[in-house]
């Protein structure tokens, strides 16, 4: 299955620069620390959501028949692994390398069932809504609290410039590394996931 997104952050972008911190009122420093904690908590939760999202192709197969389930999961793993390798090879094309070995069609055994997927989808939606209504909401509220306090702090032009450079152009840019994933975690419908699976099969060199 696809790997969970690798989130690489610049640690220097996540802490208040010493000079800026010394010039800020203590309530803004505390509000920022609260926002940073809320962001960290939301990030940990979104990783859980993402791991569940990455199970969507496996979740198309019922588990009541272990042999069928293992065949399906293994087939999905091979198909996705091949697609990922093909994408990597295309991005790093070297004409001197031999083409990748083709998949043996006899090793691909898929079993899909809409009811099984719908049950998974219901649980996934509950998980995603739990994220949006709790950790993500807390992050948005903490961020708004910081911005409200700054707006009422009567900064001079230089103070605001330093703050804007850190908050808007540095810290929030780092936050977009995980916030920007939200749209991509909307679960496809049964029809859409079936289309996605067909495309993955058709993309493979000898299927």
Coordinates of N, CA and C in Angstrom, one line a residue:
X1 N 0.8 -1.2 0.0 CA 0.0 0.0 0.0 C 0.9 1.3 0.0
X2 N 0.3 2.4 -0.4 CA 1.1 3.6 -0.4 C 1.6 4.0 1.0
X3 N 2.8 4.5 1.0 CA 3.4 5.0 2.3 C 2.6 6.2 2.8
X4 N 2.5 6.3 4.1 CA 2.0 7.5 4.7 C 2.9 8.7 4.3
X5 N 2.3 9.8 4.0 CA 3.0 11.0 3.6 C 4.2 11.3 4.5
X6 N 5.3 11.5 4.0 CA 6.5 11.9 4.8 C 6.5 13.4 5.0
X7 N 6.3 13.8 6.2 CA 6.2 15.3 6.5 C 7.6 15.7 7.0
X8 N 8.3 16.5 6.2 CA 9.6 17.0 6.6 C 9.5 18.5 7.0
X9 N 9.8 18.8 8.2 CA 9.6 20.2 8.6 C 11.0 20.8 9.0
X10 N 11.1 22.1 8.7 CA 12.3 22.8 9.1 C 12.1 23.2 10.6
X11 N 12.8 22.7 11.5 CA 12.6 22.9 12.9 C 12.8 24.4 13.2
X12 N 13.7 25.1 12.5 CA 13.9 26.5 12.8 C 12.7 27.3 12.4
X13 N 11.8 26.8 11.6 CA 10.6 27.5 11.2 C 9.4 27.3 12.2
X14 N 9.6 26.5 13.2 CA 8.6 26.1 14.1 C 8.7 26.7 15.5
X15 N 9.7 27.5 15.7 CA 10.0 28.2 16.9 C 10.1 29.7 16.7
X16 N 9.7 30.4 17.7 CA 9.8 31.9 17.6 C 11.3 32.3 17.6
X17 N 11.8 33.1 16.7 CA 13.1 33.6 16.7 C 13.4 34.3 18.0
X18 N 14.5 34.1 18.7 CA 14.8 34.7 20.0 C 14.5 36.2 20.0
X19 N 14.9 37.0 19.0 CA 14.7 38.4 19.0 C 13.2 38.7 19.0
X20 N 12.5 38.0 18.1 CA 11.0 38.3 18.1 C 10.3 37.9 19.4
X21 N 10.7 36.8 19.9 CA 10.1 36.3 21.1 C 10.3 37.3 22.3
X22 N 11.4 37.9 22.4 CA 11.7 38.9 23.4 C 10.8 40.1 23.3
X23 N 10.4 40.4 22.1 CA 9.7 41.6 21.9 C 8.2 41.4 22.0
X24 N 7.7 40.2 22.1 CA 6.3 39.9 22.1 C 5.7 39.9 23.5
X25 N 4.5 40.4 23.6 CA 3.8 40.2 24.9 C 3.7 38.8 25.3
X26 N 3.7 38.5 26.6 CA 3.7 37.1 27.0 C 2.5 36.3 26.6
X27 N 1.3 37.0 26.5 CA 0.1 36.3 26.1 C 0.2 35.9 24.6
X28 N 0.9 36.6 23.8 CA 1.0 36.2 22.4 C 2.0 35.0 22.3
X29 N 3.1 35.0 23.1 CA 4.0 33.9 23.2 C 3.3 32.6 23.6
X30 N 2.4 32.8 24.6 CA 1.7 31.6 25.1 C 0.7 31.1 24.1
X31 N 0.0 32.1 23.4 CA -1.0 31.7 22.4 C -0.3 31.0 21.2
X32 N 0.9 31.4 20.9 CA 1.7 30.7 19.8 C 2.1 29.3 20.3
X33 N 2.5 29.2 21.5 CA 2.9 27.8 22.0 C 1.6 26.9 22.0
X34 N 0.5 27.5 22.3 CA -0.7 26.7 22.3 C -1.1 26.3 20.8
X35 N -0.9 27.2 19.9 CA -1.1 26.9 18.5 C -0.2 25.8 18.0
X36 N 1.1 25.9 18.4 CA 2.1 25.0 17.9 C 1.7 23.6 18.5
X37 N 1.3 23.5 19.7 CA 0.9 22.2 20.3 C -0.3 21.7 19.6
X38 N -1.3 22.5 19.3 CA -2.5 22.1 18.6 C -2.1 21.6 17.2
X39 N -1.2 22.2 16.5 CA -0.8 21.8 15.2 C -0.1 20.4 15.3
X40 N 0.7 20.2 16.3 CA 1.4 18.9 16.5 C 0.4 17.8 16.7
X41 N -0.6 18.1 17.5 CA -1.6 17.1 17.8 C -2.4 16.8 16.6
X42 N -2.8 17.8 15.8 CA -3.5 17.6 14.6 C -2.7 16.8 13.6
X43 N -1.4 17.0 13.5 CA -0.5 16.3 12.6 C -0.5 14.8 12.9
X44 N -0.4 14.5 14.2 CA -0.4 13.1 14.6 C -1.7 12.4 14.2
X45 N -2.8 13.1 14.4 CA -4.1 12.5 14.1 C -4.3 12.3 12.6
X46 N -3.8 13.3 11.8 CA -3.9 13.2 10.3 C -3.2 12.0 9.8
X47 N -2.1 11.7 10.5 CA -1.3 10.5 10.0 C -2.2 9.2 10.2
X48 N -3.0 9.2 11.3 CA -3.9 8.0 11.5 C -4.9 8.0 10.4
X49 N -5.5 9.1 10.1 CA -6.5 9.2 9.0 C -5.8 8.8 7.7
X50 N -4.6 9.2 7.4 CA -3.9 8.8 6.2 C -3.7 7.4 6.1
X51 N -3.3 6.7 7.2 CA -3.0 5.3 7.1 C -4.3 4.5 6.8
X52 N -5.4 5.0 7.3 CA -6.7 4.4 7.0 C -7.1 4.6 5.6
X53 N -6.9 5.8 5.1 CA -7.2 6.1 3.7 C -6.4 5.2 2.8
X54 N -5.2 4.9 3.1 CA -4.3 4.1 2.3 C -4.7 2.6 2.2
X55 N -5.7 2.3 3.1 CA -6.2 0.9 3.1 C -7.4 0.7 2.1
X56 N -7.8 1.8 1.4 CA -9.0 1.8 0.6 C -9.1 0.6 -0.4
X57 N -8.0 0.3 -1.1 CA -8.1 -0.8 -2.1 C -8.2 -2.1 -1.4
X58 N -7.4 -2.3 -0.3 CA -7.6 -3.6 0.5 C -9.0 -3.7 1.0
X59 N -9.6 -2.6 1.4 CA -10.9 -2.6 2.0 C -12.0 -3.0 1.1
X60 N -11.7 -3.1 -0.2 CA -12.7 -3.5 -1.2 C -13.0 -5.0 -1.1
X61 N -12.2 -5.8 -0.4 CA -12.3 -7.3 -0.4 C -12.8 -7.7 1.0
X62 N -13.8 -8.6 1.0 CA -14.3 -9.2 2.3 C -13.2 -10.0 3.0
X63 N -13.2 -10.0 4.3 CA -12.2 -10.8 5.1 C -12.7 -12.1 5.5
X64 N -13.9 -12.5 5.2 CA -14.5 -13.7 5.7 C -13.9 -15.0 5.0
X65 N -13.2 -14.8 3.9 CA -12.5 -15.9 3.2 C -11.0 -15.5 3.2
X66 N -10.2 -16.1 4.2 CA -8.8 -15.6 4.3 C -8.0 -15.8 3.0
X67 N -8.3 -16.9 2.3 CA -7.5 -17.1 1.0 C -7.7 -16.0 0.0
X68 N -9.0 -15.7 -0.2 CA -9.4 -14.6 -1.1 C -8.8 -13.3 -0.7
X69 N -8.9 -13.0 0.6 CA -8.4 -11.7 1.2 C -6.9 -11.6 1.0
X70 N -6.2 -12.7 1.3 CA -4.7 -12.6 1.2 C -4.3 -12.4 -0.3
X71 N -5.0 -13.1 -1.2 CA -4.7 -13.0 -2.6 C -5.0 -11.6 -3.1
X72 N -6.1 -11.0 -2.6 CA -6.5 -9.6 -3.0 C -5.4 -8.6 -2.5
X73 N -5.1 -8.7 -1.2 CA -4.2 -7.8 -0.6 C -2.8 -7.9 -1.2
X74 N -2.3 -9.1 -1.5 CA -1.1 -9.3 -2.2 C -1.1 -8.8 -3.6
X75 N -2.2 -8.9 -4.3 CA -2.3 -8.4 -5.6 C -2.2 -6.9 -5.7
X76 N -3.0 -6.3 -4.7 CA -3.0 -4.8 -4.6 C -1.6 -4.3 -4.3
X77 N -0.9 -5.0 -3.4 CA 0.5 -4.6 -3.1 C 1.4 -4.7 -4.3
X78 N 1.3 -5.7 -5.1 CA 2.2 -5.9 -6.2 C 1.8 -4.8 -7.3
X79 N 0.5 -4.6 -7.5 CA 0.1 -3.6 -8.5 C 0.6 -2.2 -8.1
X80 N 0.4 -1.8 -6.8 CA 0.8 -0.5 -6.4 C 2.3 -0.4 -6.4
X81 N 3.0 -1.4 -6.0 CA 4.4 -1.4 -6.0 C 5.0 -1.2 -7.4
X82 N 4.4 -1.9 -8.3 CA 4.8 -1.8 -9.7 C 4.6 -0.3 -10.2
X83 N 3.4 0.2 -9.9 CA 3.1 1.6 -10.4 C 4.1 2.6 -9.8
X84 N 4.4 2.4 -8.5 CA 5.4 3.3 -7.8 C 6.7 3.2 -8.5
X85 N 7.2 2.0 -8.8 CA 8.5 1.8 -9.4 C 8.5 2.4 -10.8
X86 N 7.4 2.2 -11.5 CA 7.3 2.8 -12.9 C 7.4 4.3 -12.8
X87 N 6.7 4.9 -11.8 CA 6.7 6.4 -11.7 C 8.1 6.8 -11.4
X88 N 8.8 6.1 -10.5 CA 10.2 6.4 -10.1 C 11.1 6.3 -11.3
X89 N 11.0 5.2 -12.1 CA 11.8 5.0 -13.2 C 11.6 6.0 -14.3
X90 N 10.3 6.5 -14.5 CA 10.0 7.5 -15.4 C 10.7 8.8 -15.1
X91 N 10.6 9.1 -13.8 CA 11.2 10.4 -13.3 C 12.7 10.3 -13.4
X92 N 13.3 9.2 -13.3 CA 14.8 9.0 -13.4 C 15.2 8.1 -14.5
X93 N 14.6 8.5 -15.7 CA 14.8 7.6 -16.9 C 16.3 7.5 -17.2
X94 N 16.7 6.2 -17.4 CA 18.0 5.9 -17.9 C 17.9 4.9 -19.0
X95 N 18.2 5.3 -20.2 CA 18.0 4.4 -21.4 C 19.0 3.2 -21.3
X96 N 20.0 3.2 -20.5 CA 20.9 2.1 -20.4 C 20.4 0.9 -19.5
X97 N 19.3 1.2 -18.8 CA 18.8 0.2 -17.8 C 17.8 -0.7 -18.6
X98 N 17.8 -1.9 -18.2 CA 16.8 -2.9 -18.8 C 15.4 -2.5 -18.2
X99 N 14.4 -2.7 -19.0 CA 13.0 -2.5 -18.6 C 12.6 -3.4 -17.4
X100 N 11.8 -2.9 -16.6 CA 11.3 -3.7 -15.4 C 10.6 -5.0 -15.9
X101 N 10.8 -6.0 -15.1 CA 10.1 -7.3 -15.4 C 8.6 -7.1 -15.4
X102 N 7.9 -7.8 -16.3 CA 6.4 -7.7 -16.3 C 5.8 -8.5 -15.2
X103 N 4.6 -8.1 -14.8 CA 3.9 -8.8 -13.8 C 3.2 -10.1 -14.5
X104 N 3.2 -11.2 -13.8 CA 2.5 -12.4 -14.3 C 1.1 -12.2 -14.0
X105 N 0.2 -12.2 -15.0 CA -1.2 -12.0 -14.7 C -1.8 -13.0 -13.8
X106 N -1.2 -14.2 -13.8 CA -1.8 -15.3 -12.9 C -1.6 -14.9 -11.4
X107 N -0.7 -14.0 -11.1 CA -0.5 -13.6 -9.7 C -1.4 -12.6 -9.2
X108 N -2.2 -12.0 -10.1 CA -3.2 -10.9 -9.7 C -4.6 -11.5 -9.6
X109 N -5.0 -11.6 -8.3 CA -6.3 -12.2 -8.0 C -7.1 -11.2 -7.1
X110 N -8.0 -10.5 -7.7 CA -8.7 -9.4 -7.0 C -10.1 -9.9 -6.7
X111 N -10.6 -9.6 -5.6 CA -12.0 -9.8 -5.2 C -12.6 -8.6 -4.6
X112 N -13.6 -8.0 -5.2 CA -14.2 -6.8 -4.7 C -15.7 -6.9 -4.3
X113 N -16.1 -6.2 -3.3 CA -17.5 -6.3 -2.8 C -17.9 -4.9 -2.3
X114 N -18.9 -4.3 -2.9 CA -19.3 -3.0 -2.5 C -19.7 -2.9 -1.1
X115 N -20.5 -3.8 -0.6 CA -20.9 -3.7 0.8 C -19.7 -3.7 1.8
X116 N -18.7 -4.5 1.5 CA -17.5 -4.4 2.4 C -16.9 -3.0 2.3
X117 N -16.8 -2.5 1.1 CA -16.2 -1.1 1.0 C -17.0 -0.1 1.7
X118 N -18.3 -0.2 1.5 CA -19.2 0.8 2.2 C -19.1 0.8 3.7
X119 N -18.9 -0.4 4.3 CA -18.7 -0.5 5.7 C -17.4 0.2 6.1
X120 N -16.4 -0.1 5.3 CA -15.1 0.6 5.6 C -15.3 2.1 5.5
X121 N -16.0 2.5 4.4 CA -16.1 4.0 4.1 C -16.9 4.7 5.3
X122 N -17.9 4.0 5.9 CA -18.6 4.6 7.0 C -17.7 4.9 8.2
X123 N -16.8 3.9 8.5 CA -15.9 4.0 9.6 C -14.9 5.1 9.3
X124 N -14.4 5.1 8.0 CA -13.4 6.1 7.6 C -14.0 7.5 7.8
X125 N -15.2 7.7 7.3 CA -15.8 9.1 7.4 C -16.0 9.5 8.9
X126 N -16.3 8.6 9.7 CA -16.4 8.9 11.2 C -15.0 9.3 11.7
X127 N -14.0 8.6 11.2 CA -12.6 9.0 11.7 C -12.2 10.4 11.2
X128 N -12.5 10.6 9.9 CA -12.2 11.9 9.3 C -12.9 13.1 10.0
X129 N -14.2 12.8 10.2 CA -15.0 13.8 10.9 C -14.5 14.1 12.3
X130 N -14.1 13.0 13.0 CA -13.5 13.2 14.3 C -12.3 14.0 14.3
X131 N -11.5 13.9 13.2 CA -10.3 14.8 13.1 C -10.7 16.2 12.9
X132 N -11.7 16.4 12.0 CA -12.1 17.8 11.6 C -12.8 18.5 12.8
X133 N -13.5 17.7 13.6 CA -14.3 18.3 14.7 C -13.5 18.5 15.9
X134 N -12.4 17.9 16.1 CA -11.6 18.0 17.3 C -10.2 18.5 17.1
X135 N -9.2 17.7 16.7 CA -7.9 18.3 16.6 C -7.8 19.4 15.6
X136 N -8.4 19.3 14.4 CA -8.3 20.3 13.4 C -9.0 21.6 13.8
X137 N -10.2 21.4 14.4 CA -10.9 22.6 14.9 C -10.1 23.3 16.0
X138 N -9.5 22.5 16.9 CA -8.6 23.2 18.0 C -7.5 23.9 17.4
X139 N -6.9 23.4 16.3 CA -5.8 24.1 15.6 C -6.3 25.4 15.0
X140 N -7.5 25.4 14.3 CA -8.0 26.6 13.7 C -8.3 27.6 14.8
X141 N -8.9 27.2 15.9 CA -9.2 28.1 17.0 C -7.9 28.7 17.6
X142 N -6.9 27.9 17.8 CA -5.6 28.4 18.3 C -5.0 29.3 17.4
X143 N -5.0 29.0 16.1 CA -4.4 30.0 15.1 C -5.2 31.3 15.1
X144 N -6.5 31.2 15.2 CA -7.3 32.4 15.2 C -7.0 33.3 16.4
X145 N -6.8 32.6 17.6 CA -6.5 33.3 18.8 C -5.2 34.0 18.7
X146 N -4.2 33.4 18.1 CA -2.9 34.1 17.9 C -3.1 35.4 17.1
X147 N -3.8 35.2 16.0 CA -4.0 36.3 15.0 C -4.8 37.4 15.6
X148 N -5.8 37.1 16.5 CA -6.6 38.1 17.1 C -5.8 38.9 18.1
X149 N -5.0 38.2 18.9 CA -4.1 38.9 19.9 C -3.1 39.8 19.2
X150 N -2.6 39.3 18.1 CA -1.6 40.2 17.3 C -2.3 41.4 16.8
X151 N -3.5 41.2 16.3 CA -4.3 42.3 15.7 C -4.5 43.4 16.7
X152 N -4.7 43.0 18.0 CA -5.0 44.0 19.0 C -3.8 44.4 19.8
X153 N -2.6 44.1 19.4 CA -1.4 44.3 20.1 C -0.7 45.7 19.9
X154 N -1.2 46.4 18.9 CA -0.7 47.7 18.6 C 0.8 47.7 18.3
X155 N 1.2 46.7 17.4 CA 2.6 46.6 17.0 C 3.0 47.9 16.2
X156 N 4.2 48.3 16.3 CA 4.7 49.3 15.4 C 5.0 48.6 14.0
X157 N 5.4 49.4 13.1 CA 5.6 48.8 11.7 C 6.7 47.8 11.7
X158 N 7.8 48.0 12.4 CA 8.9 47.0 12.4 C 8.5 45.8 13.1
X159 N 7.8 45.9 14.3 CA 7.4 44.7 15.0 C 6.4 43.8 14.1
X160 N 5.5 44.5 13.4 CA 4.6 43.8 12.6 C 5.3 43.1 11.4
X161 N 6.3 43.8 10.9 CA 7.0 43.2 9.8 C 7.7 41.9 10.2
X162 N 8.4 42.0 11.4 CA 9.1 40.8 11.9 C 8.0 39.7 12.1
X163 N 6.9 40.0 12.7 CA 5.9 39.0 13.0 C 5.3 38.4 11.7
X164 N 5.0 39.2 10.8 CA 4.5 38.8 9.5 C 5.5 37.8 8.8
X165 N 6.7 38.2 8.8 CA 7.8 37.4 8.2 C 7.8 36.0 8.8
X166 N 7.7 35.9 10.2 CA 7.7 34.6 10.8 C 6.4 33.9 10.7
X167 N 5.3 34.5 11.1 CA 4.0 33.8 11.2 C 3.4 33.4 9.8
X168 N 3.3 34.4 8.9 CA 2.6 34.2 7.6 C 3.6 33.6 6.6
X169 N 4.8 34.0 6.6 CA 5.7 33.5 5.6 C 6.6 32.4 6.0
X170 N 6.6 32.0 7.2 CA 7.4 30.9 7.7 C 6.6 29.8 8.4
X171 N 6.0 30.1 9.5 CA 5.4 29.1 10.3 C 4.1 28.5 9.6
X172 N 3.3 29.4 9.1 CA 2.1 28.9 8.4 C 2.4 28.2 7.1
X173 N 3.5 28.6 6.4 CA 3.9 27.8 5.2 C 4.3 26.4 5.6
X174 N 5.0 26.2 6.8 CA 5.3 24.9 7.2 C 4.0 24.1 7.5
X175 N 3.0 24.8 8.1 CA 1.8 24.1 8.4 C 1.0 23.6 7.2
X176 N 1.2 24.3 6.1 CA 0.6 23.8 4.8 C 1.1 22.5 4.4
X177 N 2.2 22.0 4.9 CA 2.7 20.7 4.5 C 1.7 19.6 4.9
X178 N 1.0 19.8 6.0 CA 0.0 18.8 6.4 C -1.4 19.3 6.2
X179 N -1.7 20.6 6.3 CA -3.0 21.1 6.0 C -3.4 20.9 4.5
X180 N -2.4 21.0 3.7 CA -2.6 20.8 2.3 C -3.0 19.4 1.9
X181 N -2.9 18.5 2.8 CA -3.2 17.1 2.5 C -4.7 16.8 2.7
X182 N -5.4 17.7 3.3 CA -6.8 17.4 3.7 C -7.7 17.1 2.5
X183 N -7.6 17.9 1.4 CA -8.4 17.7 0.2 C -8.1 16.3 -0.4
X184 N -6.9 15.8 -0.3 CA -6.5 14.5 -0.8 C -7.0 13.3 0.0
X185 N -7.6 13.6 1.2 CA -8.0 12.5 2.0 C -9.5 12.3 2.0
X186 N -10.2 12.9 1.0 CA -11.6 12.7 0.8 C -11.7 11.3 0.2
X187 N -12.5 10.4 0.8 CA -12.5 9.0 0.3 C -13.3 8.9 -1.0
X188 N -12.8 8.2 -2.0 CA -13.6 8.1 -3.2 C -14.8 7.2 -3.0
X189 N -15.8 7.4 -3.8 CA -17.0 6.6 -3.8 C -16.7 5.2 -4.3
X190 N -17.6 4.2 -4.2 CA -17.4 2.9 -4.8 C -17.0 3.0 -6.2
X191 N -17.8 3.7 -7.0 CA -17.6 3.8 -8.4 C -16.2 4.4 -8.7
X192 N -15.8 5.4 -7.9 CA -14.5 6.1 -8.2 C -13.4 5.1 -7.8
X193 N -13.5 4.4 -6.7 CA -12.4 3.5 -6.3 C -12.3 2.3 -7.3
X194 N -13.4 1.9 -7.8 CA -13.3 0.9 -8.9 C -12.6 1.4 -10.1
X195 N -12.9 2.6 -10.5 CA -12.2 3.2 -11.6 C -10.7 3.3 -11.4
X196 N -10.4 3.7 -10.1 CA -9.0 3.9 -9.8 C -8.2 2.5 -9.8
X197 N -8.9 1.5 -9.4 CA -8.3 0.1 -9.4 C -8.1 -0.3 -10.8
X198 N -9.1 -0.1 -11.7 CA -9.0 -0.5 -13.1 C -7.8 0.2 -13.7
X199 N -7.6 1.5 -13.4 CA -6.5 2.3 -14.0 C -5.2 1.7 -13.6
X200 N -5.1 1.3 -12.3 CA -3.8 0.7 -11.8 C -3.5 -0.6 -12.5
X201 N -4.5 -1.4 -12.7 CA -4.3 -2.6 -13.4 C -3.9 -2.4 -14.9
X202 N -4.5 -1.4 -15.5 CA -4.2 -1.1 -16.9 C -2.8 -0.5 -17.1
X203 N -2.3 0.2 -16.0 CA -1.0 0.8 -16.1 C 0.1 -0.2 -16.0
X204 N -0.1 -1.4 -15.6 CA 0.9 -2.4 -15.4 C 1.4 -2.9 -16.8
X205 N 2.7 -3.2 -16.9 CA 3.2 -3.6 -18.2 C 2.7 -4.9 -18.7
X206 N 2.4 -5.8 -18.1 CA 1.7 -6.9 -18.8 C 0.4 -7.3 -18.1
X207 N -0.3 -6.6 -17.9 CA -1.7 -6.8 -17.6 C -2.4 -5.9 -18.6

